[in-house]
mmCIF file of C-alpha atoms in Angstrom:
data_model
loop_
_atom_site.group_PDB
_atom_site.id
_atom_site.type_symbol
_atom_site.label_atom_id
_atom_site.label_comp_id
_atom_site.label_asym_id
_atom_site.label_seq_id
_atom_site.Cartn_x
_atom_site.Cartn_y
_atom_site.Cartn_z
ATOM 1 C CA MET A 1 -18.833 -6.578 -19.126
ATOM 2 C CA SER A 2 -18.166 -5.703 -22.771
ATOM 3 C CA ASN A 3 -16.693 -8.069 -25.337
ATOM 4 C CA SER A 4 -13.589 -5.901 -25.631
ATOM 5 C CA GLU A 5 -12.967 -6.189 -21.888
ATOM 6 C CA ASN A 6 -13.379 -9.938 -22.041
ATOM 7 C CA LEU A 7 -10.231 -10.036 -24.196
ATOM 8 C CA ILE A 8 -8.149 -8.294 -21.550
ATOM 9 C CA LYS A 9 -5.531 -10.502 -19.919
ATOM 10 C CA ILE A 10 -4.821 -9.721 -16.285
ATOM 11 C CA SER A 11 -1.898 -11.028 -14.231
ATOM 12 C CA VAL A 12 -2.154 -10.751 -10.441
ATOM 13 C CA LEU A 13 1.310 -10.985 -8.879
ATOM 14 C CA ILE A 14 1.737 -11.937 -5.209
ATOM 15 C CA ALA A 15 5.007 -12.167 -3.294
ATOM 16 C CA ALA A 16 4.657 -14.458 -0.270
ATOM 17 C CA ARG A 17 7.117 -15.205 2.505
ATOM 18 C CA ASN A 18 6.004 -17.134 5.606
ATOM 19 C CA GLU A 19 2.320 -16.311 5.117
ATOM 20 C CA GLU A 20 0.700 -19.508 6.390
ATOM 21 C CA ASP A 21 -1.689 -17.483 8.560
ATOM 22 C CA ASN A 22 -2.910 -15.270 5.712
ATOM 23 C CA ILE A 23 -2.400 -16.797 2.283
ATOM 24 C CA GLU A 24 -5.609 -18.867 2.070
ATOM 25 C CA ARG A 25 -7.732 -15.801 2.880
ATOM 26 C CA CYS A 26 -5.975 -13.881 0.113
ATOM 27 C CA LEU A 27 -6.337 -16.654 -2.482
ATOM 28 C CA THR A 28 -9.992 -17.261 -1.591
ATOM 29 C CA SER A 29 -10.816 -13.597 -2.193
ATOM 30 C CA LEU A 30 -8.953 -13.601 -5.522
ATOM 31 C CA ASP A 31 -10.761 -16.739 -6.637
ATOM 32 C CA ALA A 32 -14.059 -14.930 -6.049
ATOM 33 C CA VAL A 33 -13.379 -11.904 -8.271
ATOM 34 C CA ASN A 34 -15.998 -11.229 -10.942
ATOM 35 C CA PHE A 35 -13.565 -11.370 -13.849
ATOM 36 C CA PRO A 36 -13.475 -14.122 -16.510
ATOM 37 C CA LYS A 37 -11.142 -16.866 -15.336
ATOM 38 C CA GLU A 38 -10.007 -17.570 -18.894
ATOM 39 C CA ASN A 39 -8.593 -14.037 -19.077
ATOM 40 C CA LEU A 40 -6.969 -14.110 -15.658
ATOM 41 C CA GLU A 41 -3.833 -15.585 -14.125
ATOM 42 C CA ILE A 42 -2.876 -15.337 -10.459
ATOM 43 C CA ILE A 43 0.790 -16.079 -9.751
ATOM 44 C CA VAL A 44 2.157 -16.642 -6.253
ATOM 45 C CA GLY A 45 5.912 -16.292 -5.838
ATOM 46 C CA ASP A 46 7.176 -18.132 -2.764
ATOM 47 C CA ASP A 47 10.132 -16.209 -1.341
ATOM 48 C CA ASP A 48 11.938 -19.082 0.394
ATOM 49 C CA SER A 49 9.238 -19.606 3.015
ATOM 50 C CA ASP A 50 10.101 -21.987 5.838
ATOM 51 C CA ASP A 51 6.541 -22.457 7.113
ATOM 52 C CA ARG A 52 3.510 -24.100 5.448
ATOM 53 C CA THR A 53 3.012 -21.384 2.806
ATOM 54 C CA ALA A 54 4.027 -23.600 -0.130
ATOM 55 C CA GLU A 55 1.845 -26.513 1.026
ATOM 56 C CA LEU A 56 -1.212 -24.313 1.555
ATOM 57 C CA VAL A 57 -0.870 -22.571 -1.808
ATOM 58 C CA GLN A 58 -0.358 -25.791 -3.761
ATOM 59 C CA ASN A 59 -3.322 -27.473 -2.082
ATOM 60 C CA PHE A 60 -5.558 -24.490 -2.785
ATOM 61 C CA ILE A 61 -4.671 -24.141 -6.480
ATOM 62 C CA LYS A 62 -4.510 -27.829 -7.498
ATOM 63 C CA ASP A 63 -7.920 -27.699 -9.220
ATOM 64 C CA LYS A 64 -7.698 -24.050 -10.299
ATOM 65 C CA PRO A 65 -5.725 -23.672 -13.560
ATOM 66 C CA HIS A 66 -5.788 -19.865 -13.455
ATOM 67 C CA PHE A 67 -3.508 -19.999 -10.376
ATOM 68 C CA LYS A 68 0.237 -20.660 -10.537
ATOM 69 C CA TYR A 69 2.795 -21.328 -7.819
ATOM 70 C CA ILE A 70 6.458 -20.490 -8.396
ATOM 71 C CA LYS A 71 9.288 -21.142 -5.966
ATOM 72 C CA ILE A 72 11.780 -18.280 -6.186
ATOM 73 C CA ALA A 73 15.216 -19.856 -5.939
ATOM 74 C CA SER A 74 17.483 -17.358 -7.704
ATOM 75 C CA GLN A 75 18.381 -13.688 -7.593
ATOM 76 C CA LEU A 76 17.922 -11.240 -10.463
ATOM 77 C CA ALA A 77 20.265 -8.254 -10.848
ATOM 78 C CA GLU A 78 21.262 -8.264 -7.149
ATOM 79 C CA LEU A 79 17.634 -7.744 -6.119
ATOM 80 C CA LYS A 80 16.486 -8.960 -2.719
ATOM 81 C CA GLY A 81 13.243 -9.820 -0.976
ATOM 82 C CA LYS A 82 9.946 -8.728 -2.472
ATOM 83 C CA ALA A 83 11.525 -6.783 -5.339
ATOM 84 C CA ASN A 84 13.337 -9.933 -6.480
ATOM 85 C CA VAL A 85 10.151 -12.016 -6.303
ATOM 86 C CA LEU A 86 8.113 -9.510 -8.298
ATOM 87 C CA ALA A 87 10.866 -9.209 -10.904
ATOM 88 C CA HIS A 88 10.735 -12.989 -11.435
ATOM 89 C CA LEU A 89 6.929 -13.020 -11.590
ATOM 90 C CA ALA A 90 6.856 -10.293 -14.253
ATOM 91 C CA HIS A 91 8.792 -12.595 -16.594
ATOM 92 C CA HIS A 92 6.328 -15.431 -15.945
ATOM 93 C CA ALA A 93 3.269 -13.207 -16.416
ATOM 94 C CA SER A 94 1.459 -13.059 -19.755
ATOM 95 C CA GLY A 95 -1.057 -10.317 -18.947
ATOM 96 C CA ASP A 96 -1.370 -6.865 -20.457
ATOM 97 C CA TYR A 97 -1.811 -5.538 -16.914
ATOM 98 C CA PHE A 98 0.063 -6.489 -13.748
ATOM 99 C CA LEU A 99 -1.984 -6.133 -10.559
ATOM 100 C CA TYR A 100 -0.213 -6.316 -7.217
ATOM 101 C CA CYS A 101 -1.574 -7.310 -3.828
ATOM 102 C CA ASP A 102 0.092 -8.610 -0.689
ATOM 103 C CA ALA A 103 -0.386 -12.090 0.701
ATOM 104 C CA ASP A 104 -2.231 -10.728 3.747
ATOM 105 C CA ILE A 105 -4.778 -8.845 1.614
ATOM 106 C CA ALA A 106 -8.392 -9.782 0.850
ATOM 107 C CA VAL A 107 -9.715 -8.098 -2.289
ATOM 108 C CA LYS A 108 -13.302 -7.324 -3.228
ATOM 109 C CA PRO A 109 -15.001 -9.178 -6.111
ATOM 110 C CA THR A 110 -15.016 -5.901 -8.050
ATOM 111 C CA TRP A 111 -11.289 -5.207 -7.528
ATOM 112 C CA ILE A 112 -9.896 -6.301 -10.900
ATOM 113 C CA SER A 113 -12.623 -4.871 -13.127
ATOM 114 C CA GLU A 114 -12.650 -1.524 -11.275
ATOM 115 C CA MET A 115 -8.855 -1.174 -11.308
ATOM 116 C CA ARG A 116 -8.796 -2.019 -15.013
ATOM 117 C CA ALA A 117 -11.458 0.630 -15.717
ATOM 118 C CA HIS A 118 -9.133 3.386 -14.446
ATOM 119 C CA PHE A 119 -6.570 2.783 -17.194
ATOM 120 C CA LYS A 120 -6.750 5.378 -19.952
ATOM 121 C CA PRO A 121 -4.632 5.381 -23.142
ATOM 122 C CA LYS A 122 -1.637 7.126 -21.475
ATOM 123 C CA THR A 123 -2.022 5.645 -17.995
ATOM 124 C CA GLY A 124 0.879 3.532 -16.766
ATOM 125 C CA VAL A 125 -0.019 2.983 -13.122
ATOM 126 C CA VAL A 126 -3.174 2.965 -10.982
ATOM 127 C CA ILE A 127 -3.190 3.167 -7.175
ATOM 128 C CA GLY A 128 -5.974 1.472 -5.212
ATOM 129 C CA LEU A 129 -7.154 1.687 -1.600
ATOM 130 C CA THR A 130 -6.439 -0.356 1.520
ATOM 131 C CA ARG A 131 -7.630 -0.470 5.110
ATOM 132 C CA MET A 132 -7.164 -2.870 8.016
ATOM 133 C CA LYS A 133 -9.528 -5.604 9.142
ATOM 134 C CA HIS A 134 -11.821 -4.363 11.906
ATOM 135 C CA THR A 135 -10.397 -6.217 14.917
ATOM 136 C CA HIS A 136 -9.302 -3.718 17.604
ATOM 137 C CA LEU A 137 -8.764 0.002 18.189
ATOM 138 C CA LEU A 138 -5.181 0.013 16.910
ATOM 139 C CA ALA A 139 -6.374 -1.659 13.701
ATOM 140 C CA ASP A 140 -9.058 1.031 13.267
ATOM 141 C CA LEU A 141 -6.524 3.807 13.842
ATOM 142 C CA LEU A 142 -4.255 2.188 11.250
ATOM 143 C CA SER A 143 -7.218 2.021 8.855
ATOM 144 C CA MET A 144 -7.894 5.680 9.466
ATOM 145 C CA GLU A 145 -4.225 6.449 8.832
ATOM 146 C CA TRP A 146 -4.344 4.625 5.494
ATOM 147 C CA LEU A 147 -7.548 6.316 4.383
ATOM 148 C CA PHE A 148 -6.301 9.742 5.472
ATOM 149 C CA ALA A 149 -3.043 9.279 3.546
ATOM 150 C CA LEU A 150 -4.845 7.900 0.499
ATOM 151 C CA SER A 151 -7.320 10.790 0.561
ATOM 152 C CA THR A 152 -4.385 13.197 0.640
ATOM 153 C CA MET A 153 -2.843 11.361 -2.301
ATOM 154 C CA ARG A 154 -6.174 11.608 -4.101
ATOM 155 C CA PHE A 155 -6.218 15.379 -3.589
ATOM 156 C CA PHE A 156 -2.727 15.805 -5.029
ATOM 157 C CA SER A 157 -3.494 13.421 -7.901
ATOM 158 C CA LEU A 158 -6.197 15.824 -9.092
ATOM 159 C CA PHE A 159 -3.340 18.271 -9.771
ATOM 160 C CA LYS A 160 -1.175 15.506 -11.264
ATOM 161 C CA ILE A 161 1.278 15.606 -8.353
ATOM 162 C CA PRO A 162 2.573 12.048 -7.770
ATOM 163 C CA ILE A 163 3.135 11.007 -4.156
ATOM 164 C CA THR A 164 3.792 7.267 -3.911
ATOM 165 C CA GLY A 165 2.626 3.817 -4.888
ATOM 166 C CA MET A 166 0.937 1.238 -2.686
ATOM 167 C CA GLY A 167 2.382 -2.212 -3.241
ATOM 168 C CA ASN A 168 -0.558 -3.959 -1.591
ATOM 169 C CA ASN A 169 -3.041 -2.484 -4.087
ATOM 170 C CA MET A 170 -1.549 -1.218 -7.320
ATOM 171 C CA ALA A 171 -1.587 -1.964 -11.042
ATOM 172 C CA VAL A 172 0.765 -1.191 -13.932
ATOM 173 C CA THR A 173 0.570 -1.882 -17.626
ATOM 174 C CA ARG A 174 2.925 -4.483 -19.006
ATOM 175 C CA GLU A 175 4.145 -1.862 -21.454
ATOM 176 C CA ALA A 176 5.046 0.626 -18.714
ATOM 177 C CA TYR A 177 6.735 -1.998 -16.539
ATOM 178 C CA PHE A 178 9.098 -3.175 -19.237
ATOM 179 C CA ALA A 179 9.569 0.339 -20.643
ATOM 180 C CA ILE A 180 11.385 1.254 -17.430
ATOM 181 C CA GLY A 181 13.330 -2.006 -17.441
ATOM 182 C CA GLY A 182 11.410 -3.586 -14.582
ATOM 183 C CA PHE A 183 12.834 -4.030 -11.112
ATOM 184 C CA GLU A 184 16.137 -5.153 -12.615
ATOM 185 C CA LYS A 185 16.729 -1.664 -14.038
ATOM 186 C CA ILE A 186 15.203 0.166 -11.065
ATOM 187 C CA GLY A 187 17.513 -1.645 -8.655
ATOM 188 C CA PHE A 188 16.875 -2.928 -5.160
ATOM 189 C CA SER A 189 14.824 -0.877 -2.746
ATOM 190 C CA ILE A 190 13.151 -1.906 0.484
ATOM 191 C CA VAL A 191 10.198 0.231 -0.689
ATOM 192 C CA GLU A 192 9.793 -1.387 -4.080
ATOM 193 C CA ASP A 193 6.267 -0.026 -4.599
ATOM 194 C CA TYR A 194 7.473 3.594 -4.465
ATOM 195 C CA THR A 195 10.389 2.968 -6.835
ATOM 196 C CA LEU A 196 8.126 1.213 -9.343
ATOM 197 C CA PHE A 197 5.480 3.939 -9.172
ATOM 198 C CA ILE A 198 7.933 6.811 -9.527
ATOM 199 C CA GLY A 199 9.858 5.022 -12.276
ATOM 200 C CA VAL A 200 6.693 4.698 -14.367
ATOM 201 C CA VAL A 201 5.746 8.345 -13.777
ATOM 202 C CA ARG A 202 9.244 9.595 -14.657
ATOM 203 C CA GLN A 203 9.086 7.579 -17.860
ATOM 204 C CA GLY A 204 6.269 9.894 -18.954
ATOM 205 C CA TYR A 205 3.238 7.754 -18.158
ATOM 206 C CA ASP A 206 0.148 9.149 -16.473
ATOM 207 C CA PHE A 207 -1.081 7.836 -13.119
ATOM 208 C CA GLN A 208 -4.570 7.464 -11.714
ATOM 209 C CA MET A 209 -5.995 7.100 -8.223
ATOM 210 C CA ALA A 210 -8.847 4.599 -7.952
ATOM 211 C CA TYR A 211 -10.662 6.365 -5.135
ATOM 212 C CA LYS A 212 -13.829 4.326 -4.669
ATOM 213 C CA PRO A 213 -15.065 1.626 -2.262
ATOM 214 C CA GLU A 214 -15.140 -1.035 -4.983
ATOM 215 C CA VAL A 215 -11.314 -1.246 -5.055
ATOM 216 C CA LEU A 216 -10.765 -1.056 -1.288
ATOM 217 C CA SER A 217 -8.887 -4.113 -0.028
ATOM 218 C CA ILE A 218 -8.681 -5.383 3.548
ATOM 219 C CA SER A 219 -5.287 -6.047 5.120
ATOM 220 C CA GLU A 220 -4.332 -7.893 8.282
ATOM 221 C CA PRO A 221 -3.190 -5.307 10.859
ATOM 222 C CA VAL A 222 -0.108 -5.392 13.025
ATOM 223 C CA ASN A 223 -1.209 -6.245 16.541
ATOM 224 C CA THR A 224 1.531 -4.865 18.777
ATOM 225 C CA PHE A 225 3.441 -1.615 19.062
ATOM 226 C CA PRO A 226 6.884 -3.256 18.473
ATOM 227 C CA GLU A 227 5.534 -4.755 15.217
ATOM 228 C CA LEU A 228 4.303 -1.302 14.225
ATOM 229 C CA LEU A 229 7.737 0.224 14.837
ATOM 230 C CA LYS A 230 9.407 -2.415 12.638
ATOM 231 C CA GLN A 231 6.896 -1.752 9.859
ATOM 232 C CA ARG A 232 7.324 2.022 10.072
ATOM 233 C CA LYS A 233 11.107 1.806 10.013
ATOM 234 C CA ARG A 234 10.784 0.343 6.520
ATOM 235 C CA TRP A 235 8.072 2.776 5.454
ATOM 236 C CA MET A 236 10.176 5.751 6.456
ATOM 237 C CA HIS A 237 12.736 4.793 3.825
ATOM 238 C CA GLY A 238 10.006 5.285 1.239
ATOM 239 C CA VAL A 239 8.920 8.611 2.715
ATOM 240 C CA MET A 240 12.471 9.944 2.708
ATOM 241 C CA GLN A 241 12.913 8.945 -0.944
ATOM 242 C CA SER A 242 9.613 10.469 -2.048
ATOM 243 C CA PHE A 243 8.670 13.913 -3.330
ATOM 244 C CA TRP A 244 9.345 16.937 -1.153
ATOM 245 C CA VAL A 245 5.605 17.343 -0.578
ATOM 246 C CA THR A 246 5.457 13.989 1.212
ATOM 247 C CA ARG A 247 8.544 14.663 3.311
ATOM 248 C CA LEU A 248 7.334 18.146 4.233
ATOM 249 C CA SER A 249 3.911 16.799 5.221
ATOM 250 C CA LEU A 250 5.508 14.280 7.575
ATOM 251 C CA PHE A 251 7.712 16.853 9.296
ATOM 252 C CA VAL A 252 4.875 19.366 9.615
ATOM 253 C CA SER A 253 2.390 16.827 11.019
ATOM 254 C CA SER A 254 5.015 15.446 13.408
ATOM 255 C CA LEU A 255 6.403 18.710 14.745
ATOM 256 C CA ILE A 256 3.534 21.201 14.602
ATOM 257 C CA VAL A 257 2.109 20.301 18.028
ATOM 258 C CA PRO A 258 5.471 20.392 19.886
ATOM 259 C CA ILE A 259 6.201 23.750 18.227
ATOM 260 C CA CYS A 260 2.772 25.114 19.178
ATOM 261 C CA LEU A 261 3.262 23.958 22.765
ATOM 262 C CA LEU A 262 6.576 25.821 22.916
ATOM 263 C CA ILE A 263 4.957 28.939 21.492
ATOM 264 C CA ALA A 264 2.204 28.593 24.093
ATOM 265 C CA ILE A 265 4.748 29.429 26.783
ATOM 266 C CA TRP A 266 4.733 33.013 25.503
ATOM 267 C CA TYR A 267 1.426 33.196 23.598
ATOM 268 C CA PRO A 268 -0.883 30.616 25.226
ATOM 269 C CA ILE A 269 -4.200 31.549 23.617
ATOM 270 C CA ASP A 270 -2.970 31.804 20.010
ATOM 271 C CA ALA A 271 -0.941 28.588 20.155
ATOM 272 C CA LEU A 272 -3.642 26.522 21.827
ATOM 273 C CA SER A 273 -6.199 27.901 19.386
ATOM 274 C CA SER A 274 -3.977 26.691 16.536
ATOM 275 C CA ILE A 275 -3.864 23.203 18.028
ATOM 276 C CA VAL A 276 -7.661 23.110 18.265
ATOM 277 C CA GLN A 277 -7.985 24.275 14.655
ATOM 278 C CA TYR A 278 -5.491 21.614 13.597
ATOM 279 C CA TYR A 279 -7.578 18.944 15.371
ATOM 280 C CA VAL A 280 -10.743 20.156 13.638
ATOM 281 C CA LEU A 281 -9.031 20.124 10.221
ATOM 282 C CA ILE A 282 -7.629 16.596 10.550
ATOM 283 C CA THR A 283 -10.836 15.215 12.042
ATOM 284 C CA GLY A 284 -12.903 16.847 9.313
ATOM 285 C CA ILE A 285 -10.757 15.268 6.584
ATOM 286 C CA SER A 286 -10.964 11.911 8.373
ATOM 287 C CA LEU A 287 -14.754 12.023 8.585
ATOM 288 C CA LEU A 288 -15.037 13.086 4.948
ATOM 289 C CA SER A 289 -12.822 10.142 3.946
ATOM 290 C CA ILE A 290 -14.940 7.536 5.691
ATOM 291 C CA ILE A 291 -18.113 9.080 4.247
ATOM 292 C CA LEU A 292 -16.806 9.143 0.668
ATOM 293 C CA LEU A 293 -15.393 5.615 0.949
ATOM 294 C CA LYS A 294 -18.388 4.246 2.885
ATOM 295 C CA GLN A 295 -16.526 2.978 5.952
ATOM 296 C CA PRO A 296 -18.911 3.969 8.777
ATOM 297 C CA ASP A 297 -17.389 1.562 11.318
ATOM 298 C CA LEU A 298 -14.389 3.923 11.575
ATOM 299 C CA TRP A 299 -16.267 6.952 12.921
ATOM 300 C CA LYS A 300 -14.862 6.538 16.460
ATOM 301 C CA ALA A 301 -11.340 6.197 15.083
ATOM 302 C CA ALA A 302 -11.878 9.382 13.055
ATOM 303 C CA PHE A 303 -12.375 11.427 16.246
ATOM 304 C CA LEU A 304 -9.318 9.836 17.901
ATOM 305 C CA PHE A 305 -7.102 9.842 14.816
ATOM 306 C CA TRP A 306 -5.537 13.280 15.414
ATOM 307 C CA PHE A 307 -4.055 12.124 18.739
ATOM 308 C CA TYR A 308 -2.645 9.015 17.079
ATOM 309 C CA MET A 309 -1.285 10.962 14.091
ATOM 310 C CA VAL A 310 0.631 13.597 16.041
ATOM 311 C CA SER A 311 2.122 10.869 18.264
ATOM 312 C CA ILE A 312 3.081 8.296 15.624
ATOM 313 C CA GLY A 313 4.602 10.919 13.345
ATOM 314 C CA LEU A 314 7.082 12.013 16.016
ATOM 315 C CA ILE A 315 7.781 8.413 17.009
ATOM 316 C CA MET A 316 8.430 7.481 13.363
ATOM 317 C CA LEU A 317 10.964 10.291 12.973
ATOM 318 C CA VAL A 318 12.847 9.325 16.121
ATOM 319 C CA ASN A 319 12.706 5.616 15.236
ATOM 320 C CA TYR A 320 13.972 6.284 11.711
ATOM 321 C CA TYR A 321 17.036 8.202 12.866
ATOM 322 C CA LEU A 322 17.967 5.720 15.576
ATOM 323 C CA PRO A 323 21.010 3.630 14.517
ATOM 324 C CA SER A 324 19.270 0.280 14.049
ATOM 325 C CA LYS A 325 18.737 -2.106 11.158
ATOM 326 C CA THR A 326 15.503 -2.412 9.224
ATOM 327 C CA VAL A 327 13.944 -5.860 9.746
ATOM 328 C CA TRP A 328 11.402 -7.067 7.201
ATOM 329 C CA LYS A 329 9.983 -10.580 6.863
ATOM 330 C CA GLY A 330 12.725 -11.993 9.063
ATOM 331 C CA ARG A 331 15.548 -10.357 7.097
ATOM 332 C CA GLU A 332 17.769 -7.433 7.975
ATOM 333 C CA TYR A 333 18.375 -4.602 5.492
#
């Protein structure tokens, strides 16, 4: 690491609410990063947790001065939830770069240095990579979904077409964050990562995609289908607010198979051939993703991913339009 990089000050910002099952894993991984501790601060914002999150964090950091714990007890600019926590943490942070990860994430030792390396003079935001912990088939399909989406984002980023941010693995410059007025100016959104990302891009800053295994973080997966539906209800708000390319991709991937099956009533060979070609295309992209990102344990999920994708896309659309509230971290929005 060069002398100039040793002077860089990094702030890692973590919003935590009722994360007693995950927070120690996250903090342990952050404590192991290969970045000078004297140039690093890791700030955990406790969003009114009513479990053992506060106790676990404070016990972990008591002999680690580069960690800070902050209890979030007030509201900024009518913000709620994670957006409010991150807005508070930005004012406590002293770094030139703000790196974001979730409390259920484990980062690699190379995460900070590799994310920092993607910042160029005009770059305001860098998007990293995330997959799920290898625990069961649903987790592997979710990992494949993340890597497929991130690979698609990588493709569009080569043409400077912004898609979305990823709040569990993202970085912004301090300059860019405060240039857009922070979360206070952006306003509340249940998909705060998208609003931050798009706000920085619309301010005229460049964005980069850190598409390499060294920045790939590991998240805890949802373990049941009802949990997945709750998660996707929130995510769909972000999709529907995003660029037309993202919205179009969702509708096409969700409806193309039902449409082909209807066409097959009159033209069976052509329609079924299209479905087979679609499967080959999606599976090919999936396999390429796990090869480029060196995730060989997902090869079985790559061959099954198409079936999952065409099903979950349709389910997400139906679930989004159903008249129900969005529940996130025990709160209704």
